[in-house]
mmCIF file of C-alpha atoms and ligand atoms in Angstrom:
data_model
loop_
_atom_site.group_PDB
_atom_site.id
_atom_site.type_symbol
_atom_site.label_atom_id
_atom_site.label_comp_id
_atom_site.label_asym_id
_atom_site.label_seq_id
_atom_site.Cartn_x
_atom_site.Cartn_y
_atom_site.Cartn_z
ATOM 1 C CA MET A 130 8.358 6.847 17.154
ATOM 2 C CA SER A 131 9.409 10.644 16.337
ATOM 3 C CA GLN A 132 5.695 11.710 15.890
ATOM 4 C CA ALA A 133 4.296 12.228 19.705
ATOM 5 C CA SER A 134 4.040 16.182 18.945
ATOM 6 C CA THR A 135 2.549 16.117 15.512
ATOM 7 C CA PRO A 136 -1.190 15.890 15.255
ATOM 8 C CA TYR A 137 -2.210 12.134 14.477
ATOM 9 C CA ARG A 138 -3.248 11.960 10.568
ATOM 10 C CA GLY A 139 -4.290 8.388 9.079
ATOM 11 C CA ARG A 140 -5.504 7.370 6.138
ATOM 12 C CA LEU A 141 -7.750 4.691 4.540
ATOM 13 C CA ALA A 142 -6.483 3.622 1.074
ATOM 14 C CA PRO A 143 -8.400 1.533 -0.667
ATOM 15 C CA SER A 144 -7.924 0.445 -4.270
ATOM 16 C CA PRO A 145 -10.742 0.517 -6.685
ATOM 17 C CA THR A 146 -10.071 -2.825 -7.844
ATOM 18 C CA GLY A 147 -13.535 -4.621 -6.509
ATOM 19 C CA LEU A 148 -15.902 -4.392 -4.041
ATOM 20 C CA LEU A 149 -14.934 -3.816 -0.402
ATOM 21 C CA HIS A 150 -15.636 -6.875 1.808
ATOM 22 C CA ILE A 151 -15.852 -7.595 5.540
ATOM 23 C CA GLY A 152 -12.226 -7.708 5.877
ATOM 24 C CA HIS A 153 -11.811 -4.026 4.492
ATOM 25 C CA ALA A 154 -14.343 -3.099 6.695
ATOM 26 C CA ARG A 155 -12.473 -4.049 10.014
ATOM 27 C CA THR A 156 -9.301 -2.692 8.828
ATOM 28 C CA PHE A 157 -11.038 0.979 7.905
ATOM 29 C CA TRP A 158 -13.296 0.682 10.789
ATOM 30 C CA THR A 159 -10.031 0.504 13.185
ATOM 31 C CA ALA A 160 -8.072 2.805 11.019
ATOM 32 C CA ALA A 161 -11.144 5.717 11.610
ATOM 33 C CA GLN A 162 -11.607 4.537 15.409
ATOM 34 C CA ARG A 163 -7.651 5.281 16.041
ATOM 35 C CA ALA A 164 -7.935 8.749 14.150
ATOM 36 C CA ILE A 165 -10.902 9.347 16.817
ATOM 37 C CA GLU A 166 -9.267 8.181 19.856
ATOM 38 C CA HIS A 167 -6.139 10.432 18.752
ATOM 39 C CA ARG A 168 -8.383 13.563 18.104
ATOM 40 C CA GLY A 169 -6.818 13.547 14.733
ATOM 41 C CA SER A 170 -7.532 13.392 10.936
ATOM 42 C CA LEU A 171 -8.338 10.686 8.661
ATOM 43 C CA ILE A 172 -7.576 10.916 5.163
ATOM 44 C CA LEU A 173 -9.191 8.746 2.019
ATOM 45 C CA ARG A 174 -7.002 8.025 -0.625
ATOM 46 C CA ASN A 175 -7.734 6.366 -3.799
ATOM 47 C CA GLU A 176 -5.221 3.987 -4.831
ATOM 48 C CA ASP A 177 -6.093 3.854 -8.576
ATOM 49 C CA LEU A 178 -2.692 3.411 -10.073
ATOM 50 C CA ASP A 179 -3.024 0.701 -11.978
ATOM 51 C CA PRO A 180 -4.870 1.555 -15.104
ATOM 52 C CA GLN A 181 -5.209 -2.385 -16.088
ATOM 53 C CA ARG A 182 -7.324 -3.104 -12.933
ATOM 54 C CA SER A 183 -8.612 -0.033 -11.401
ATOM 55 C CA ARG A 184 -12.529 1.127 -12.576
ATOM 56 C CA PRO A 185 -14.372 4.121 -11.535
ATOM 57 C CA GLU A 186 -17.226 2.379 -11.050
ATOM 58 C CA PHE A 187 -15.639 0.851 -7.800
ATOM 59 C CA ALA A 188 -13.864 4.036 -6.864
ATOM 60 C CA HIS A 189 -17.503 5.094 -6.466
ATOM 61 C CA ALA A 190 -18.823 2.019 -4.709
ATOM 62 C CA MET A 191 -16.069 2.260 -1.780
ATOM 63 C CA ILE A 192 -16.885 6.044 -1.233
ATOM 64 C CA GLU A 193 -20.678 4.822 -0.793
ATOM 65 C CA ASP A 194 -19.937 1.834 1.122
ATOM 66 C CA LEU A 195 -17.386 2.925 3.596
ATOM 67 C CA TYR A 196 -19.867 6.125 3.833
ATOM 68 C CA TRP A 197 -22.577 3.427 4.900
ATOM 69 C CA LEU A 198 -20.462 1.780 7.307
ATOM 70 C CA GLY A 199 -20.522 4.969 9.159
ATOM 71 C CA ILE A 200 -16.920 5.941 8.249
ATOM 72 C CA ARG A 201 -15.982 9.445 8.118
ATOM 73 C CA TRP A 202 -13.047 11.279 6.789
ATOM 74 C CA THR A 203 -12.236 15.209 6.255
ATOM 75 C CA GLU A 204 -9.904 14.990 3.089
ATOM 76 C CA GLY A 205 -10.422 12.929 0.281
ATOM 77 C CA PRO A 206 -11.239 12.366 -3.893
ATOM 78 C CA ASP A 207 -15.038 13.291 -2.931
ATOM 79 C CA CYS A 208 -14.634 16.301 -0.556
ATOM 80 C CA GLY A 209 -10.929 17.752 -1.319
ATOM 81 C CA GLY A 210 -8.524 19.211 1.144
ATOM 82 C CA PRO A 211 -5.224 20.796 1.343
ATOM 83 C CA HIS A 212 -2.962 17.874 -0.124
ATOM 84 C CA ALA A 213 -5.494 17.069 -3.226
ATOM 85 C CA PRO A 214 -5.337 15.252 -5.522
ATOM 86 C CA TYR A 215 -6.528 12.397 -3.324
ATOM 87 C CA SER A 216 -6.431 9.733 -6.425
ATOM 88 C CA GLN A 217 -2.991 8.098 -7.452
ATOM 89 C CA SER A 218 -3.495 8.273 -10.933
ATOM 90 C CA GLU A 219 -3.291 11.956 -10.747
ATOM 91 C CA ARG A 220 -0.325 12.280 -8.481
ATOM 92 C CA ARG A 221 2.566 11.272 -10.843
ATOM 93 C CA ALA A 222 4.509 14.213 -10.108
ATOM 94 C CA PHE A 223 4.914 13.079 -6.570
ATOM 95 C CA TYR A 224 6.255 9.469 -7.631
ATOM 96 C CA LEU A 225 8.291 11.015 -10.407
ATOM 97 C CA GLU A 226 10.136 13.256 -7.853
ATOM 98 C CA ALA A 227 10.568 10.165 -5.306
ATOM 99 C CA TRP A 228 11.991 8.167 -8.697
ATOM 100 C CA ARG A 229 14.672 11.037 -9.531
ATOM 101 C CA GLN A 230 15.752 11.164 -5.799
ATOM 102 C CA LEU A 231 16.424 7.425 -5.850
ATOM 103 C CA ARG A 232 18.204 7.540 -9.117
ATOM 104 C CA ASP A 233 20.404 10.175 -7.930
ATOM 105 C CA GLY A 234 21.299 8.119 -4.932
ATOM 106 C CA GLY A 235 22.058 5.344 -6.739
ATOM 107 C CA PHE A 236 19.395 3.243 -4.765
ATOM 108 C CA ILE A 237 17.578 2.049 -7.980
ATOM 109 C CA TYR A 238 18.703 0.568 -11.080
ATOM 110 C CA PRO A 239 17.148 -0.511 -14.591
ATOM 111 C CA CYS A 240 15.871 -4.116 -14.935
ATOM 112 C CA THR A 241 15.398 -5.506 -18.502
ATOM 113 C CA CYS A 242 14.547 -9.048 -16.981
ATOM 114 C CA SER A 243 11.672 -10.734 -19.062
ATOM 115 C CA ARG A 244 8.739 -12.450 -17.113
ATOM 116 C CA LYS A 245 10.392 -15.575 -18.515
ATOM 117 C CA ASP A 246 14.065 -14.713 -17.064
ATOM 118 C CA LEU A 247 12.499 -14.262 -13.885
ATOM 119 C CA ALA A 248 10.100 -17.007 -13.760
ATOM 120 C CA GLN A 249 13.319 -19.564 -14.560
ATOM 121 C CA ALA A 250 15.018 -18.207 -11.639
ATOM 122 C CA ALA A 251 12.814 -17.325 -8.863
ATOM 123 C CA THR A 252 12.546 -19.186 -5.747
ATOM 124 C CA ALA A 253 8.940 -19.506 -4.912
ATOM 125 C CA PRO A 254 7.634 -17.020 -2.813
ATOM 126 C CA ASN A 255 6.611 -17.693 0.791
ATOM 127 C CA ASP A 256 2.869 -16.664 0.141
ATOM 128 C CA ALA A 257 0.674 -16.143 -3.054
ATOM 129 C CA ASP A 258 0.519 -12.289 -3.156
ATOM 130 C CA ASP A 259 4.415 -11.867 -2.510
ATOM 131 C CA GLU A 260 6.745 -11.259 -5.506
ATOM 132 C CA PRO A 261 9.691 -13.828 -5.640
ATOM 133 C CA VAL A 262 13.103 -12.681 -4.525
ATOM 134 C CA TYR A 263 14.763 -11.064 -7.671
ATOM 135 C CA PRO A 264 17.982 -13.235 -8.638
ATOM 136 C CA GLY A 265 20.138 -10.255 -9.281
ATOM 137 C CA ARG A 266 20.963 -10.458 -12.840
ATOM 138 C CA CYS A 267 20.797 -6.482 -13.601
ATOM 139 C CA ARG A 268 21.895 -5.149 -10.009
ATOM 140 C CA GLY A 269 25.313 -4.495 -11.155
ATOM 141 C CA ARG A 270 24.277 -1.850 -13.730
ATOM 142 C CA THR A 271 25.320 1.776 -12.974
ATOM 143 C CA ASP A 272 23.840 3.442 -15.634
ATOM 144 C CA SER A 273 20.639 4.825 -14.018
ATOM 145 C CA CYS A 274 21.554 8.351 -14.135
ATOM 146 C CA GLN A 275 21.452 8.398 -17.945
ATOM 147 C CA PHE A 276 17.707 8.054 -17.596
ATOM 148 C CA ALA A 277 15.871 11.105 -17.842
ATOM 149 C CA ASP A 278 12.772 9.515 -17.161
ATOM 150 C CA PRO A 279 11.512 5.988 -15.708
ATOM 151 C CA ALA A 280 9.654 4.490 -18.831
ATOM 152 C CA GLY A 281 10.259 1.890 -20.818
ATOM 153 C CA VAL A 282 12.461 -0.434 -18.192
ATOM 154 C CA ASN A 283 11.675 -1.757 -14.975
ATOM 155 C CA TRP A 284 13.288 -0.186 -11.954
ATOM 156 C CA ARG A 285 14.285 -1.848 -8.877
ATOM 157 C CA PHE A 286 15.460 -0.895 -5.429
ATOM 158 C CA ARG A 287 18.850 -2.563 -4.462
ATOM 159 C CA VAL A 288 17.919 -3.922 -0.885
ATOM 160 C CA PRO A 289 21.037 -4.116 1.461
ATOM 161 C CA ASP A 290 21.511 -7.873 1.533
ATOM 162 C CA GLY A 291 21.449 -9.219 4.892
ATOM 163 C CA ASP A 292 20.620 -6.289 6.836
ATOM 164 C CA GLU A 293 18.014 -6.750 9.305
ATOM 165 C CA VAL A 294 14.633 -4.433 8.630
ATOM 166 C CA ALA A 295 12.950 -4.556 12.127
ATOM 167 C CA PHE A 296 10.096 -2.153 13.277
ATOM 168 C CA THR A 297 7.511 -2.387 16.306
ATOM 169 C CA ASP A 298 4.175 -2.644 15.358
ATOM 170 C CA LEU A 299 1.364 -0.996 17.456
ATOM 171 C CA ASN A 300 -0.725 -3.968 17.422
ATOM 172 C CA LEU A 301 1.231 -6.965 16.402
ATOM 173 C CA GLY A 302 4.729 -6.248 17.952
ATOM 174 C CA ALA A 303 8.285 -6.653 17.054
ATOM 175 C CA GLN A 304 8.681 -7.297 13.341
ATOM 176 C CA ARG A 305 11.818 -8.467 11.869
ATOM 177 C CA TYR A 306 12.822 -9.258 8.348
ATOM 178 C CA THR A 307 16.143 -10.028 6.524
ATOM 179 C CA ALA A 308 16.779 -8.151 3.285
ATOM 180 C CA GLY A 309 17.834 -10.271 0.152
ATOM 181 C CA ARG A 310 16.411 -13.469 2.325
ATOM 182 C CA ASP A 311 12.740 -12.351 2.975
ATOM 183 C CA PHE A 312 12.302 -9.857 0.211
ATOM 184 C CA GLY A 313 14.721 -9.080 -2.493
ATOM 185 C CA ASP A 314 15.122 -6.363 -5.118
ATOM 186 C CA PHE A 315 11.723 -4.910 -5.529
ATOM 187 C CA LEU A 316 9.862 -3.088 -8.250
ATOM 188 C CA VAL A 317 9.653 0.913 -7.586
ATOM 189 C CA TRP A 318 8.255 1.709 -11.134
ATOM 190 C CA ARG A 319 7.104 -0.789 -13.825
ATOM 191 C CA ARG A 320 8.006 -1.141 -17.382
ATOM 192 C CA ASP A 321 4.754 0.137 -18.586
ATOM 193 C CA ASP A 322 5.541 3.381 -16.860
ATOM 194 C CA VAL A 323 3.154 3.066 -14.034
ATOM 195 C CA PRO A 324 4.806 3.764 -10.239
ATOM 196 C CA ALA A 325 4.840 0.567 -8.012
ATOM 197 C CA TYR A 326 2.728 0.311 -4.994
ATOM 198 C CA GLN A 327 5.696 0.585 -2.620
ATOM 199 C CA LEU A 328 7.067 3.680 -4.123
ATOM 200 C CA ALA A 329 3.747 5.301 -4.370
ATOM 201 C CA VAL A 330 2.361 4.702 -0.848
ATOM 202 C CA VAL A 331 5.823 6.266 0.855
ATOM 203 C CA ALA A 332 5.531 9.409 -1.531
ATOM 204 C CA ASP A 333 1.912 9.935 -0.589
ATOM 205 C CA ASP A 334 2.160 9.197 2.942
ATOM 206 C CA ALA A 335 5.048 11.735 3.300
ATOM 207 C CA ALA A 336 3.452 14.296 1.051
ATOM 208 C CA MET A 337 0.248 13.992 2.928
ATOM 209 C CA GLN A 338 1.858 14.003 6.370
ATOM 210 C CA ILE A 339 0.286 10.742 7.312
ATOM 211 C CA THR A 340 1.851 9.798 11.130
ATOM 212 C CA GLU A 341 0.294 6.271 11.314
ATOM 213 C CA VAL A 342 -0.687 3.379 8.647
ATOM 214 C CA VAL A 343 -3.382 1.182 9.615
ATOM 215 C CA ARG A 344 -3.701 -1.566 7.216
ATOM 216 C CA GLY A 345 -3.896 -5.331 6.584
ATOM 217 C CA ALA A 346 -1.041 -7.810 8.288
ATOM 218 C CA ASP A 347 -0.830 -8.946 4.589
ATOM 219 C CA LEU A 348 1.402 -5.708 4.349
ATOM 220 C CA LEU A 349 3.903 -6.597 7.015
ATOM 221 C CA LYS A 350 6.301 -7.592 4.540
ATOM 222 C CA SER A 351 5.770 -4.512 2.324
ATOM 223 C CA THR A 352 6.137 -2.362 5.351
ATOM 224 C CA ALA A 353 9.868 -3.640 5.519
ATOM 225 C CA ARG A 354 10.191 -2.637 2.033
ATOM 226 C CA GLN A 355 8.996 0.784 2.679
ATOM 227 C CA LEU A 356 11.329 1.327 5.541
ATOM 228 C CA LEU A 357 14.038 0.907 2.939
ATOM 229 C CA LEU A 358 12.590 3.490 1.003
ATOM 230 C CA ILE A 359 11.740 6.155 3.674
ATOM 231 C CA GLN A 360 15.212 5.936 4.899
ATOM 232 C CA ALA A 361 16.681 6.213 1.231
ATOM 233 C CA ILE A 362 14.788 9.093 0.630
ATOM 234 C CA GLU A 363 14.868 10.578 3.898
ATOM 235 C CA TYR A 364 11.023 10.817 4.374
ATOM 236 C CA PRO A 365 9.813 11.459 8.136
ATOM 237 C CA THR A 366 9.293 7.962 10.029
ATOM 238 C CA LEU A 367 5.653 7.069 10.763
ATOM 239 C CA ASN A 368 4.067 4.299 12.982
ATOM 240 C CA TYR A 369 2.246 1.075 11.950
ATOM 241 C CA PHE A 370 -0.695 -0.439 13.078
ATOM 242 C CA HIS A 371 -1.256 -3.750 11.102
ATOM 243 C CA CYS A 372 -4.704 -5.522 11.505
ATOM 244 C CA GLU A 373 -5.061 -9.397 12.057
ATOM 245 C CA LEU A 374 -6.725 -10.490 8.673
ATOM 246 C CA VAL A 375 -10.085 -11.778 8.240
ATOM 247 C CA ARG A 376 -10.417 -15.155 7.130
ATOM 248 C CA ASP A 377 -13.527 -16.735 5.123
ATOM 249 C CA PRO A 378 -15.436 -19.843 6.783
ATOM 250 C CA ALA A 379 -12.856 -22.092 5.058
ATOM 251 C CA GLY A 380 -10.250 -20.480 6.638
ATOM 252 C CA SER A 381 -8.681 -18.911 3.578
ATOM 253 C CA ARG A 382 -7.746 -15.255 3.251
ATOM 254 C CA LEU A 383 -10.677 -13.453 2.072
ATOM 255 C CA ALA A 384 -10.077 -11.754 -1.387
ATOM 256 C CA LYS A 385 -12.187 -9.488 -3.369
ATOM 257 C CA ARG A 386 -13.483 -12.174 -5.445
ATOM 258 C CA HIS A 387 -15.570 -13.201 -2.434
ATOM 259 C CA ASP A 388 -18.263 -11.266 -3.781
ATOM 260 C CA ALA A 389 -20.987 -12.681 -1.197
ATOM 261 C CA LEU A 390 -18.921 -10.897 1.706
ATOM 262 C CA SER A 391 -18.733 -7.821 -0.210
ATOM 263 C CA ILE A 392 -20.167 -4.872 1.670
ATOM 264 C CA ARG A 393 -22.331 -4.085 -1.262
ATOM 265 C CA HIS A 394 -23.786 -7.509 -1.280
ATOM 266 C CA LEU A 395 -24.547 -7.776 2.551
ATOM 267 C CA ARG A 396 -26.241 -4.274 2.450
ATOM 268 C CA GLU A 397 -28.443 -4.964 -0.616
ATOM 269 C CA SER A 398 -29.427 -8.301 1.246
ATOM 270 C CA GLY A 399 -30.879 -6.112 3.931
ATOM 271 C CA VAL A 400 -27.819 -6.617 6.416
ATOM 272 C CA SER A 401 -27.575 -3.392 8.742
ATOM 273 C CA ALA A 402 -23.939 -1.669 9.021
ATOM 274 C CA GLU A 403 -24.030 -2.637 12.813
ATOM 275 C CA ARG A 404 -24.453 -6.247 11.581
ATOM 276 C CA VAL A 405 -21.704 -6.022 8.978
ATOM 277 C CA MET A 406 -19.233 -4.725 11.564
ATOM 278 C CA GLU A 407 -20.204 -7.401 14.156
ATOM 279 C CA MET A 408 -19.454 -10.169 11.457
ATOM 280 C CA ALA A 409 -16.246 -8.264 10.504
ATOM 281 C CA ARG A 410 -15.025 -8.272 14.225
ATOM 282 C CA GLN A 411 -16.319 -11.816 14.671
ATOM 283 C CA SER A 412 -14.096 -13.306 11.660
HETATM 284 ZN ZN1 LIG B 166 16.859 -7.638 -14.368
#
């Protein structure tokens, strides 16, 4: 919590892999309110790293839908700003620099395990969205410094087994994870030469001088991983505010496939922005 004297900078960080739904509406509304309460800035970052899943039409739709909900930002792919570009697909140089720092510090290693190797050794992850704990076959490798660039193999962060990663979430309170048990050596760069989510997010938050991350509680464990990266690269620390997840009427997590609950669909059915926000808050 070293940010007390720094102006508040928050961010909205949607992925253009589908239409935003009322779960996003709640999280992004909360992020916008917190920026207003702190008289701070709000940044829109387009997390379009995955070329297979990201589509420009969804990026366009998310900007329209957020705007329609009444959410405003002062920096973003649509309006520019001092930390441009604001689309992750255009920020490769930042991620490469982070990768080099991790490589030089001995924090990461190349992993040549196939999907099949991993599937055979894996223990089942606790929830469907999480990656299984890596069994560790490649973690003893010491040839990282022979790689001038990351392409061609997977790169993993060597987590400090048994260490506790603890943080105080501003909404959900004390959180505690054990490295090597709750999560294993996670990916920082993919074999297909795409930086992994965890690496891109910490590099961008640091470069864009973000002071508080507001996002869904499904990313609590990602925060533990990101704290290890932040520590390794010596990025500034930031605050976290994780929002409770919105559930569908059957009680399961809302996913982008719930098109009926997409902001776009509700709007096209004549539902007002105020009503969408009410639905989001009541879920
Ligand atoms: Zn491996």
